[in-house]
Amino acid sequence: MTGGAVPGPDGRLRCPWGLSTEDYVTYHDEEWGRPVHGDDALFERLCLEAFQSGLSWITILRRREGFRRAFADFDIASVAGFGEADRERLLADEGIIRNRAKIDATLANAKLLAGWDPGELDTLIWSYAPDPATRPAPRTVSDVPAVTDESTALSKALKKRGLRFIGPTTAYALMQACGLVDDHVTGCVARGVK
C-alpha cells in the first residue's frame, strides 16, 4: 500500500494499513503512534518489535495476550528472574512465537535491564525522539522510512548497553509504535493525537 489516507467503514480517514483488519483498526486508532512511557511498557514494546522481526505485525498483535501471560506482563523484574524451566516453558508455549533466539534475547535483556535505574530505559529511548518540526507529515505510506538516523543511533546505543535483537529497523518500528515519531499520514484521523 502506497496511498494516502483512505476512508474506513465509518467514513473517517485512516492510514491504509490501519483498515486491513478489525485488529488493525483498533491498534491504529487507539495505540500506534501514541506516547508510551515507563520501563515495563517500553520493555514490552521492545520485545514485541523484536519478536515481529521477519513476521507480520498482525501475527504479534493477535498473540499479544499470550505474550503478556507468558512473560509476566513484561514486568522486567519478574522476567529477569526467569530460569531454565521458564525458558523451556516459553519454547513450548503455542500462544507466542517460539523462536529460541528471540526468547533468549528477551530473557537476557530483562536480566540486563533489571540492573538499570528506574526510568533509565524510558529516558534513553526518548532521548532519541527527533524534533517534530524537522519531520514533515508523510503524505502517503511510501513517504515513511524504514530506518532513520535516529533509529540507527538508538539501536547502537541500546546494543552498546548490551541489549540484543534491536537493529535500526526494529528501533524505528519501536519509535513509531511508542509515539517518538508520528508517521500517521496527512489527513489520518489519528495524526497528531497524543
mmCIF file with all atom_site columns, C-alpha atoms in Angstrom:
data_model
loop_
_atom_site.group_PDB
_atom_site.id
_atom_site.type_symbol
_atom_site.label_atom_id
_atom_site.label_alt_id
_atom_site.label_comp_id
_atom_site.label_asym_id
_atom_site.label_entity_id
_atom_site.label_seq_id
_atom_site.pdbx_PDB_ins_code
_atom_site.Cartn_x
_atom_site.Cartn_y
_atom_site.Cartn_z
_atom_site.occupancy
_atom_site.B_iso_or_equiv
_atom_site.pdbx_formal_charge
_atom_site.auth_seq_id
_atom_site.auth_comp_id
_atom_site.auth_asym_id
_atom_site.auth_atom_id
_atom_site.pdbx_PDB_model_num
ATOM 1   C CA . MET A 1 1   ? 0.000   0.000   0.000  1.00 0.00 ? 1   MET A CA 1
ATOM 2   C CA . THR A 1 2   ? 1.493   3.292   -1.059 1.00 0.00 ? 2   THR A CA 1
ATOM 3   C CA . GLY A 1 3   ? -1.522  5.580   -0.782 1.00 0.00 ? 3   GLY A CA 1
ATOM 4   C CA . GLY A 1 4   ? -2.573  8.380   1.462  1.00 0.00 ? 4   GLY A CA 1
ATOM 5   C CA . ALA A 1 5   ? -5.376  8.379   3.996  1.00 0.00 ? 5   ALA A CA 1
ATOM 6   C CA . VAL A 1 6   ? -8.456  6.410   2.963  1.00 0.00 ? 6   VAL A CA 1
ATOM 7   C CA . PRO A 1 7   ? -11.972 6.347   4.421  1.00 0.00 ? 7   PRO A CA 1
ATOM 8   C CA . GLY A 1 8   ? -12.899 3.438   6.642  1.00 0.00 ? 8   GLY A CA 1
ATOM 9   C CA . PRO A 1 9   ? -16.367 1.902   7.048  1.00 0.00 ? 9   PRO A CA 1
ATOM 10  C CA . ASP A 1 10  ? -17.197 4.745   9.455  1.00 0.00 ? 10  ASP A CA 1
ATOM 11  C CA . GLY A 1 11  ? -16.127 7.359   6.857  1.00 0.00 ? 11  GLY A CA 1
ATOM 12  C CA . ARG A 1 12  ? -13.117 8.506   8.919  1.00 0.00 ? 12  ARG A CA 1
ATOM 13  C CA . LEU A 1 13  ? -9.790  8.809   7.078  1.00 0.00 ? 13  LEU A CA 1
ATOM 14  C CA . ARG A 1 14  ? -7.020  6.464   8.210  1.00 0.00 ? 14  ARG A CA 1
ATOM 15  C CA . CYS A 1 15  ? -3.623  5.197   7.111  1.00 0.00 ? 15  CYS A CA 1
ATOM 16  C CA . PRO A 1 16  ? -4.315  2.439   4.550  1.00 0.00 ? 16  PRO A CA 1
ATOM 17  C CA . TRP A 1 17  ? -2.640  -0.295  6.654  1.00 0.00 ? 17  TRP A CA 1
ATOM 18  C CA . GLY A 1 18  ? -4.959  0.583   9.550  1.00 0.00 ? 18  GLY A CA 1
ATOM 19  C CA . LEU A 1 19  ? -8.009  -0.704  7.673  1.00 0.00 ? 19  LEU A CA 1
ATOM 20  C CA . SER A 1 20  ? -6.870  -4.174  6.629  1.00 0.00 ? 20  SER A CA 1
ATOM 21  C CA . THR A 1 21  ? -8.373  -5.984  9.670  1.00 0.00 ? 21  THR A CA 1
ATOM 22  C CA . GLU A 1 22  ? -10.508 -5.016  12.660 1.00 0.00 ? 22  GLU A CA 1
ATOM 23  C CA . ASP A 1 23  ? -7.481  -5.710  14.883 1.00 0.00 ? 23  ASP A CA 1
ATOM 24  C CA . TYR A 1 24  ? -5.501  -3.148  12.906 1.00 0.00 ? 24  TYR A CA 1
ATOM 25  C CA . VAL A 1 25  ? -8.284  -0.546  13.056 1.00 0.00 ? 25  VAL A CA 1
ATOM 26  C CA . THR A 1 26  ? -8.294  -0.697  16.851 1.00 0.00 ? 26  THR A CA 1
ATOM 27  C CA . TYR A 1 27  ? -4.488  -0.736  17.117 1.00 0.00 ? 27  TYR A CA 1
ATOM 28  C CA . HIS A 1 28  ? -4.160  2.111   14.596 1.00 0.00 ? 28  HIS A CA 1
ATOM 29  C CA . ASP A 1 29  ? -6.845  4.297   16.199 1.00 0.00 ? 29  ASP A CA 1
ATOM 30  C CA . GLU A 1 30  ? -6.079  3.717   19.870 1.00 0.00 ? 30  GLU A CA 1
ATOM 31  C CA . GLU A 1 31  ? -2.426  2.815   20.210 1.00 0.00 ? 31  GLU A CA 1
ATOM 32  C CA . TRP A 1 32  ? 0.059   3.165   17.344 1.00 0.00 ? 32  TRP A CA 1
ATOM 33  C CA . GLY A 1 33  ? 1.900   6.447   17.496 1.00 0.00 ? 33  GLY A CA 1
ATOM 34  C CA . ARG A 1 34  ? 0.654   7.379   20.973 1.00 0.00 ? 34  ARG A CA 1
ATOM 35  C CA . PRO A 1 35  ? 3.395   8.186   23.519 1.00 0.00 ? 35  PRO A CA 1
ATOM 36  C CA . VAL A 1 36  ? 4.406   5.217   25.670 1.00 0.00 ? 36  VAL A CA 1
ATOM 37  C CA . HIS A 1 37  ? 6.372   5.801   28.849 1.00 0.00 ? 37  HIS A CA 1
ATOM 38  C CA . GLY A 1 38  ? 7.561   3.549   31.651 1.00 0.00 ? 38  GLY A CA 1
ATOM 39  C CA . ASP A 1 39  ? 10.296  0.970   31.632 1.00 0.00 ? 39  ASP A CA 1
ATOM 40  C CA . ASP A 1 40  ? 7.995   -2.081  31.706 1.00 0.00 ? 40  ASP A CA 1
ATOM 41  C CA . ALA A 1 41  ? 5.716   -0.670  28.977 1.00 0.00 ? 41  ALA A CA 1
ATOM 42  C CA . LEU A 1 42  ? 8.706   0.113   26.766 1.00 0.00 ? 42  LEU A CA 1
ATOM 43  C CA . PHE A 1 43  ? 10.233  -3.295  27.533 1.00 0.00 ? 43  PHE A CA 1
ATOM 44  C CA . GLU A 1 44  ? 7.013   -4.905  26.268 1.00 0.00 ? 44  GLU A CA 1
ATOM 45  C CA . ARG A 1 45  ? 7.126   -2.913  23.042 1.00 0.00 ? 45  ARG A CA 1
ATOM 46  C CA . LEU A 1 46  ? 10.839  -3.593  22.594 1.00 0.00 ? 46  LEU A CA 1
ATOM 47  C CA . CYS A 1 47  ? 10.220  -7.328  22.989 1.00 0.00 ? 47  CYS A CA 1
ATOM 48  C CA . LEU A 1 48  ? 7.182   -7.417  20.699 1.00 0.00 ? 48  LEU A CA 1
ATOM 49  C CA . GLU A 1 49  ? 9.010   -5.489  17.984 1.00 0.00 ? 49  GLU A CA 1
ATOM 50  C CA . ALA A 1 50  ? 11.899  -7.961  18.249 1.00 0.00 ? 50  ALA A CA 1
ATOM 51  C CA . PHE A 1 51  ? 9.511   -10.923 18.011 1.00 0.00 ? 51  PHE A CA 1
ATOM 52  C CA . GLN A 1 52  ? 7.901   -9.280  14.965 1.00 0.00 ? 52  GLN A CA 1
ATOM 53  C CA . SER A 1 53  ? 11.185  -9.230  13.058 1.00 0.00 ? 53  SER A CA 1
ATOM 54  C CA . GLY A 1 54  ? 10.642  -11.304 9.912  1.00 0.00 ? 54  GLY A CA 1
ATOM 55  C CA . LEU A 1 55  ? 6.894   -11.656 10.562 1.00 0.00 ? 55  LEU A CA 1
ATOM 56  C CA . SER A 1 56  ? 3.804   -9.537  10.017 1.00 0.00 ? 56  SER A CA 1
ATOM 57  C CA . TRP A 1 57  ? 2.743   -7.277  12.875 1.00 0.00 ? 57  TRP A CA 1
ATOM 58  C CA . ILE A 1 58  ? -0.757  -8.809  12.854 1.00 0.00 ? 58  ILE A CA 1
ATOM 59  C CA . THR A 1 59  ? 0.808   -12.129 13.903 1.00 0.00 ? 59  THR A CA 1
ATOM 60  C CA . ILE A 1 60  ? 2.251   -10.459 17.003 1.00 0.00 ? 60  ILE A CA 1
ATOM 61  C CA . LEU A 1 61  ? -0.819  -8.338  17.686 1.00 0.00 ? 61  LEU A CA 1
ATOM 62  C CA . ARG A 1 62  ? -3.102  -11.377 17.711 1.00 0.00 ? 62  ARG A CA 1
ATOM 63  C CA . ARG A 1 63  ? -0.778  -13.174 20.146 1.00 0.00 ? 63  ARG A CA 1
ATOM 64  C CA . ARG A 1 64  ? -0.165  -10.190 22.381 1.00 0.00 ? 64  ARG A CA 1
ATOM 65  C CA . GLU A 1 65  ? -2.227  -11.501 25.300 1.00 0.00 ? 65  GLU A CA 1
ATOM 66  C CA . GLY A 1 66  ? -0.371  -14.802 25.035 1.00 0.00 ? 66  GLY A CA 1
ATOM 67  C CA . PHE A 1 67  ? 2.926   -12.921 25.183 1.00 0.00 ? 67  PHE A CA 1
ATOM 68  C CA . ARG A 1 68  ? 1.729   -10.982 28.220 1.00 0.00 ? 68  ARG A CA 1
ATOM 69  C CA . ARG A 1 69  ? 0.754   -14.174 30.039 1.00 0.00 ? 69  ARG A CA 1
ATOM 70  C CA . ALA A 1 70  ? 3.985   -15.928 29.083 1.00 0.00 ? 70  ALA A CA 1
ATOM 71  C CA . PHE A 1 71  ? 6.245   -13.024 30.062 1.00 0.00 ? 71  PHE A CA 1
ATOM 72  C CA . ALA A 1 72  ? 4.574   -11.928 33.337 1.00 0.00 ? 72  ALA A CA 1
ATOM 73  C CA . ASP A 1 73  ? 3.002   -8.841  31.719 1.00 0.00 ? 73  ASP A CA 1
ATOM 74  C CA . PHE A 1 74  ? 6.536   -7.816  30.737 1.00 0.00 ? 74  PHE A CA 1
ATOM 75  C CA . ASP A 1 75  ? 7.421   -6.888  34.283 1.00 0.00 ? 75  ASP A CA 1
ATOM 76  C CA . ILE A 1 76  ? 11.192  -6.525  33.946 1.00 0.00 ? 76  ILE A CA 1
ATOM 77  C CA . ALA A 1 77  ? 11.992  -7.766  37.461 1.00 0.00 ? 77  ALA A CA 1
ATOM 78  C CA . SER A 1 78  ? 9.806   -10.847 37.033 1.00 0.00 ? 78  SER A CA 1
ATOM 79  C CA . VAL A 1 79  ? 11.208  -11.774 33.608 1.00 0.00 ? 79  VAL A CA 1
ATOM 80  C CA . ALA A 1 80  ? 14.744  -11.180 34.897 1.00 0.00 ? 80  ALA A CA 1
ATOM 81  C CA . GLY A 1 81  ? 14.066  -13.914 37.467 1.00 0.00 ? 81  GLY A CA 1
ATOM 82  C CA . PHE A 1 82  ? 13.059  -16.495 34.853 1.00 0.00 ? 82  PHE A CA 1
ATOM 83  C CA . GLY A 1 83  ? 15.256  -19.585 34.872 1.00 0.00 ? 83  GLY A CA 1
ATOM 84  C CA . GLU A 1 84  ? 15.803  -22.592 32.637 1.00 0.00 ? 84  GLU A CA 1
ATOM 85  C CA . ALA A 1 85  ? 12.385  -24.084 33.429 1.00 0.00 ? 85  ALA A CA 1
ATOM 86  C CA . ASP A 1 86  ? 10.750  -20.833 32.300 1.00 0.00 ? 86  ASP A CA 1
ATOM 87  C CA . ARG A 1 87  ? 12.821  -20.834 29.125 1.00 0.00 ? 87  ARG A CA 1
ATOM 88  C CA . GLU A 1 88  ? 11.651  -24.373 28.324 1.00 0.00 ? 88  GLU A CA 1
ATOM 89  C CA . ARG A 1 89  ? 8.059   -23.367 29.113 1.00 0.00 ? 89  ARG A CA 1
ATOM 90  C CA . LEU A 1 90  ? 8.340   -20.440 26.689 1.00 0.00 ? 90  LEU A CA 1
ATOM 91  C CA . LEU A 1 91  ? 9.815   -22.622 23.954 1.00 0.00 ? 91  LEU A CA 1
ATOM 92  C CA . ALA A 1 92  ? 6.767   -24.896 24.266 1.00 0.00 ? 92  ALA A CA 1
ATOM 93  C CA . ASP A 1 93  ? 4.144   -22.117 24.549 1.00 0.00 ? 93  ASP A CA 1
ATOM 94  C CA . GLU A 1 94  ? 1.927   -22.134 21.445 1.00 0.00 ? 94  GLU A CA 1
ATOM 95  C CA . GLY A 1 95  ? 0.469   -18.766 22.461 1.00 0.00 ? 95  GLY A CA 1
ATOM 96  C CA . ILE A 1 96  ? 3.672   -16.948 21.487 1.00 0.00 ? 96  ILE A CA 1
ATOM 97  C CA . ILE A 1 97  ? 6.306   -17.096 18.755 1.00 0.00 ? 97  ILE A CA 1
ATOM 98  C CA . ARG A 1 98  ? 8.578   -19.938 19.827 1.00 0.00 ? 98  ARG A CA 1
ATOM 99  C CA . ASN A 1 99  ? 11.798  -18.612 18.390 1.00 0.00 ? 99  ASN A CA 1
ATOM 100 C CA . ARG A 1 100 ? 14.756  -19.627 20.556 1.00 0.00 ? 100 ARG A CA 1
ATOM 101 C CA . ALA A 1 101 ? 16.934  -16.618 19.656 1.00 0.00 ? 101 ALA A CA 1
ATOM 102 C CA . LYS A 1 102 ? 14.137  -14.134 20.335 1.00 0.00 ? 102 LYS A CA 1
ATOM 103 C CA . ILE A 1 103 ? 13.167  -15.795 23.628 1.00 0.00 ? 103 ILE A CA 1
ATOM 104 C CA . ASP A 1 104 ? 16.807  -15.879 24.739 1.00 0.00 ? 104 ASP A CA 1
ATOM 105 C CA . ALA A 1 105 ? 17.224  -12.206 23.799 1.00 0.00 ? 105 ALA A CA 1
ATOM 106 C CA . THR A 1 106 ? 14.109  -11.267 25.800 1.00 0.00 ? 106 THR A CA 1
ATOM 107 C CA . LEU A 1 107 ? 15.386  -13.097 28.880 1.00 0.00 ? 107 LEU A CA 1
ATOM 108 C CA . ALA A 1 108 ? 18.884  -11.634 28.545 1.00 0.00 ? 108 ALA A CA 1
ATOM 109 C CA . ASN A 1 109 ? 17.511  -8.131  28.005 1.00 0.00 ? 109 ASN A CA 1
ATOM 110 C CA . ALA A 1 110 ? 15.320  -8.401  31.111 1.00 0.00 ? 110 ALA A CA 1
ATOM 111 C CA . LYS A 1 111 ? 18.277  -9.519  33.228 1.00 0.00 ? 111 LYS A CA 1
ATOM 112 C CA . LEU A 1 112 ? 20.295  -6.580  31.939 1.00 0.00 ? 112 LEU A CA 1
ATOM 113 C CA . LEU A 1 113 ? 17.502  -4.025  32.376 1.00 0.00 ? 113 LEU A CA 1
ATOM 114 C CA . ALA A 1 114 ? 16.804  -5.207  35.928 1.00 0.00 ? 114 ALA A CA 1
ATOM 115 C CA . GLY A 1 115 ? 20.161  -3.670  36.857 1.00 0.00 ? 115 GLY A CA 1
ATOM 116 C CA . TRP A 1 116 ? 19.323  -0.258  35.387 1.00 0.00 ? 116 TRP A CA 1
ATOM 117 C CA . ASP A 1 117 ? 17.992  2.619   37.470 1.00 0.00 ? 117 ASP A CA 1
ATOM 118 C CA . PRO A 1 118 ? 14.201  3.115   37.402 1.00 0.00 ? 118 PRO A CA 1
ATOM 119 C CA . GLY A 1 119 ? 13.274  5.242   34.407 1.00 0.00 ? 119 GLY A CA 1
ATOM 120 C CA . GLU A 1 120 ? 16.619  4.735   32.706 1.00 0.00 ? 120 GLU A CA 1
ATOM 121 C CA . LEU A 1 121 ? 15.211  2.789   29.740 1.00 0.00 ? 121 LEU A CA 1
ATOM 122 C CA . ASP A 1 122 ? 12.453  5.373   29.262 1.00 0.00 ? 122 ASP A CA 1
ATOM 123 C CA . THR A 1 123 ? 14.940  8.252   29.390 1.00 0.00 ? 123 THR A CA 1
ATOM 124 C CA . LEU A 1 124 ? 17.354  6.557   26.993 1.00 0.00 ? 124 LEU A CA 1
ATOM 125 C CA . ILE A 1 125 ? 14.732  5.664   24.382 1.00 0.00 ? 125 ILE A CA 1
ATOM 126 C CA . TRP A 1 126 ? 13.002  9.049   24.477 1.00 0.00 ? 126 TRP A CA 1
ATOM 127 C CA . SER A 1 127 ? 16.316  10.887  24.185 1.00 0.00 ? 127 SER A CA 1
ATOM 128 C CA . TYR A 1 128 ? 16.339  9.732   20.536 1.00 0.00 ? 128 TYR A CA 1
ATOM 129 C CA . ALA A 1 129 ? 12.953  11.237  19.642 1.00 0.00 ? 129 ALA A CA 1
ATOM 130 C CA . PRO A 1 130 ? 13.521  13.664  16.758 1.00 0.00 ? 130 PRO A CA 1
ATOM 131 C CA . ASP A 1 131 ? 12.234  17.200  16.843 1.00 0.00 ? 131 ASP A CA 1
ATOM 132 C CA . PRO A 1 132 ? 8.749   17.004  15.260 1.00 0.00 ? 132 PRO A CA 1
ATOM 133 C CA . ALA A 1 133 ? 9.407   20.313  13.481 1.00 0.00 ? 133 ALA A CA 1
ATOM 134 C CA . THR A 1 134 ? 12.122  18.594  11.422 1.00 0.00 ? 134 THR A CA 1
ATOM 135 C CA . ARG A 1 135 ? 9.751   15.862  10.207 1.00 0.00 ? 135 ARG A CA 1
ATOM 136 C CA . PRO A 1 136 ? 7.143   16.764  7.620  1.00 0.00 ? 136 PRO A CA 1
ATOM 137 C CA . ALA A 1 137 ? 3.935   14.758  7.782  1.00 0.00 ? 137 ALA A CA 1
ATOM 138 C CA . PRO A 1 138 ? 4.044   11.841  5.351  1.00 0.00 ? 138 PRO A CA 1
ATOM 139 C CA . ARG A 1 139 ? 1.500   12.278  2.567  1.00 0.00 ? 139 ARG A CA 1
ATOM 140 C CA . THR A 1 140 ? 1.499   8.567   1.757  1.00 0.00 ? 140 THR A CA 1
ATOM 141 C CA . VAL A 1 141 ? 2.818   5.451   3.447  1.00 0.00 ? 141 VAL A CA 1
ATOM 142 C CA . SER A 1 142 ? 5.561   5.327   0.809  1.00 0.00 ? 142 SER A CA 1
ATOM 143 C CA . ASP A 1 143 ? 6.899   8.560   2.368  1.00 0.00 ? 143 ASP A CA 1
ATOM 144 C CA . VAL A 1 144 ? 7.529   6.718   5.650  1.00 0.00 ? 144 VAL A CA 1
ATOM 145 C CA . PRO A 1 145 ? 11.111  5.488   6.064  1.00 0.00 ? 145 PRO A CA 1
ATOM 146 C CA . ALA A 1 146 ? 12.045  2.072   7.433  1.00 0.00 ? 146 ALA A CA 1
ATOM 147 C CA . VAL A 1 147 ? 15.182  3.422   9.124  1.00 0.00 ? 147 VAL A CA 1
ATOM 148 C CA . THR A 1 148 ? 16.307  6.890   10.193 1.00 0.00 ? 148 THR A CA 1
ATOM 149 C CA . ASP A 1 149 ? 19.485  8.387   11.602 1.00 0.00 ? 149 ASP A CA 1
ATOM 150 C CA . GLU A 1 150 ? 17.750  8.480   14.995 1.00 0.00 ? 150 GLU A CA 1
ATOM 151 C CA . SER A 1 151 ? 16.710  4.818   14.872 1.00 0.00 ? 151 SER A CA 1
ATOM 152 C CA . THR A 1 152 ? 20.227  3.828   13.857 1.00 0.00 ? 152 THR A CA 1
ATOM 153 C CA . ALA A 1 153 ? 21.642  5.837   16.758 1.00 0.00 ? 153 ALA A CA 1
ATOM 154 C CA . LEU A 1 154 ? 19.068  4.367   19.181 1.00 0.00 ? 154 LEU A CA 1
ATOM 155 C CA . SER A 1 155 ? 19.896  0.838   18.020 1.00 0.00 ? 155 SER A CA 1
ATOM 156 C CA . LYS A 1 156 ? 23.615  1.479   18.533 1.00 0.00 ? 156 LYS A CA 1
ATOM 157 C CA . ALA A 1 157 ? 23.018  2.970   21.986 1.00 0.00 ? 157 ALA A CA 1
ATOM 158 C CA . LEU A 1 158 ? 20.904  0.005   23.104 1.00 0.00 ? 158 LEU A CA 1
ATOM 159 C CA . LYS A 1 159 ? 23.401  -2.508  21.710 1.00 0.00 ? 159 LYS A CA 1
ATOM 160 C CA . LYS A 1 160 ? 26.288  -0.658  23.358 1.00 0.00 ? 160 LYS A CA 1
ATOM 161 C CA . ARG A 1 161 ? 24.447  -1.061  26.664 1.00 0.00 ? 161 ARG A CA 1
ATOM 162 C CA . GLY A 1 162 ? 24.158  -4.813  25.990 1.00 0.00 ? 162 GLY A CA 1
ATOM 163 C CA . LEU A 1 163 ? 20.621  -5.184  24.660 1.00 0.00 ? 163 LEU A CA 1
ATOM 164 C CA . ARG A 1 164 ? 20.046  -7.774  21.961 1.00 0.00 ? 164 ARG A CA 1
ATOM 165 C CA . PHE A 1 165 ? 17.805  -8.132  18.892 1.00 0.00 ? 165 PHE A CA 1
ATOM 166 C CA . ILE A 1 166 ? 17.318  -4.420  18.281 1.00 0.00 ? 166 ILE A CA 1
ATOM 167 C CA . GLY A 1 167 ? 18.565  -3.329  14.872 1.00 0.00 ? 167 GLY A CA 1
ATOM 168 C CA . PRO A 1 168 ? 17.835  0.047   13.247 1.00 0.00 ? 168 PRO A CA 1
ATOM 169 C CA . THR A 1 169 ? 14.622  -1.153  11.553 1.00 0.00 ? 169 THR A CA 1
ATOM 170 C CA . THR A 1 170 ? 13.291  -2.656  14.784 1.00 0.00 ? 170 THR A CA 1
ATOM 171 C CA . ALA A 1 171 ? 14.305  0.525   16.619 1.00 0.00 ? 171 ALA A CA 1
ATOM 172 C CA . TYR A 1 172 ? 12.357  2.616   14.101 1.00 0.00 ? 172 TYR A CA 1
ATOM 173 C CA . ALA A 1 173 ? 9.276   0.402   14.438 1.00 0.00 ? 173 ALA A CA 1
ATOM 174 C CA . LEU A 1 174 ? 9.567   0.912   18.209 1.00 0.00 ? 174 LEU A CA 1
ATOM 175 C CA . MET A 1 175 ? 9.811   4.676   17.709 1.00 0.00 ? 175 MET A CA 1
ATOM 176 C CA . GLN A 1 176 ? 6.671   4.641   15.551 1.00 0.00 ? 176 GLN A CA 1
ATOM 177 C CA . ALA A 1 177 ? 4.668   2.409   17.863 1.00 0.00 ? 177 ALA A CA 1
ATOM 178 C CA . CYS A 1 178 ? 5.632   4.336   21.008 1.00 0.00 ? 178 CYS A CA 1
ATOM 179 C CA . GLY A 1 179 ? 4.973   7.823   19.657 1.00 0.00 ? 179 GLY A CA 1
ATOM 180 C CA . LEU A 1 180 ? 8.537   9.072   19.335 1.00 0.00 ? 180 LEU A CA 1
ATOM 181 C CA . VAL A 1 181 ? 7.565   9.891   15.758 1.00 0.00 ? 181 VAL A CA 1
ATOM 182 C CA . ASP A 1 182 ? 4.142   10.485  14.218 1.00 0.00 ? 182 ASP A CA 1
ATOM 183 C CA . ASP A 1 183 ? 4.010   8.554   10.960 1.00 0.00 ? 183 ASP A CA 1
ATOM 184 C CA . HIS A 1 184 ? 0.237   8.711   10.505 1.00 0.00 ? 184 HIS A CA 1
ATOM 185 C CA . VAL A 1 185 ? -0.278  10.106  7.012  1.00 0.00 ? 185 VAL A CA 1
ATOM 186 C CA . THR A 1 186 ? -1.687  13.560  6.302  1.00 0.00 ? 186 THR A CA 1
ATOM 187 C CA . GLY A 1 187 ? -5.441  13.559  6.823  1.00 0.00 ? 187 GLY A CA 1
ATOM 188 C CA . CYS A 1 188 ? -5.456  10.472  9.051  1.00 0.00 ? 188 CYS A CA 1
ATOM 189 C CA . VAL A 1 189 ? -7.817  10.773  11.996 1.00 0.00 ? 189 VAL A CA 1
ATOM 190 C CA . ALA A 1 190 ? -5.045  9.624   14.360 1.00 0.00 ? 190 ALA A CA 1
ATOM 191 C CA . ARG A 1 191 ? -2.387  12.079  13.155 1.00 0.00 ? 191 ARG A CA 1
ATOM 192 C CA . GLY A 1 192 ? -1.330  14.408  15.960 1.00 0.00 ? 192 GLY A CA 1
ATOM 193 C CA . VAL A 1 193 ? -3.427  12.603  18.589 1.00 0.00 ? 193 VAL A CA 1
ATOM 194 C CA . LYS A 1 194 ? -1.484  12.065  21.787 1.00 0.00 ? 194 LYS A CA 1
#
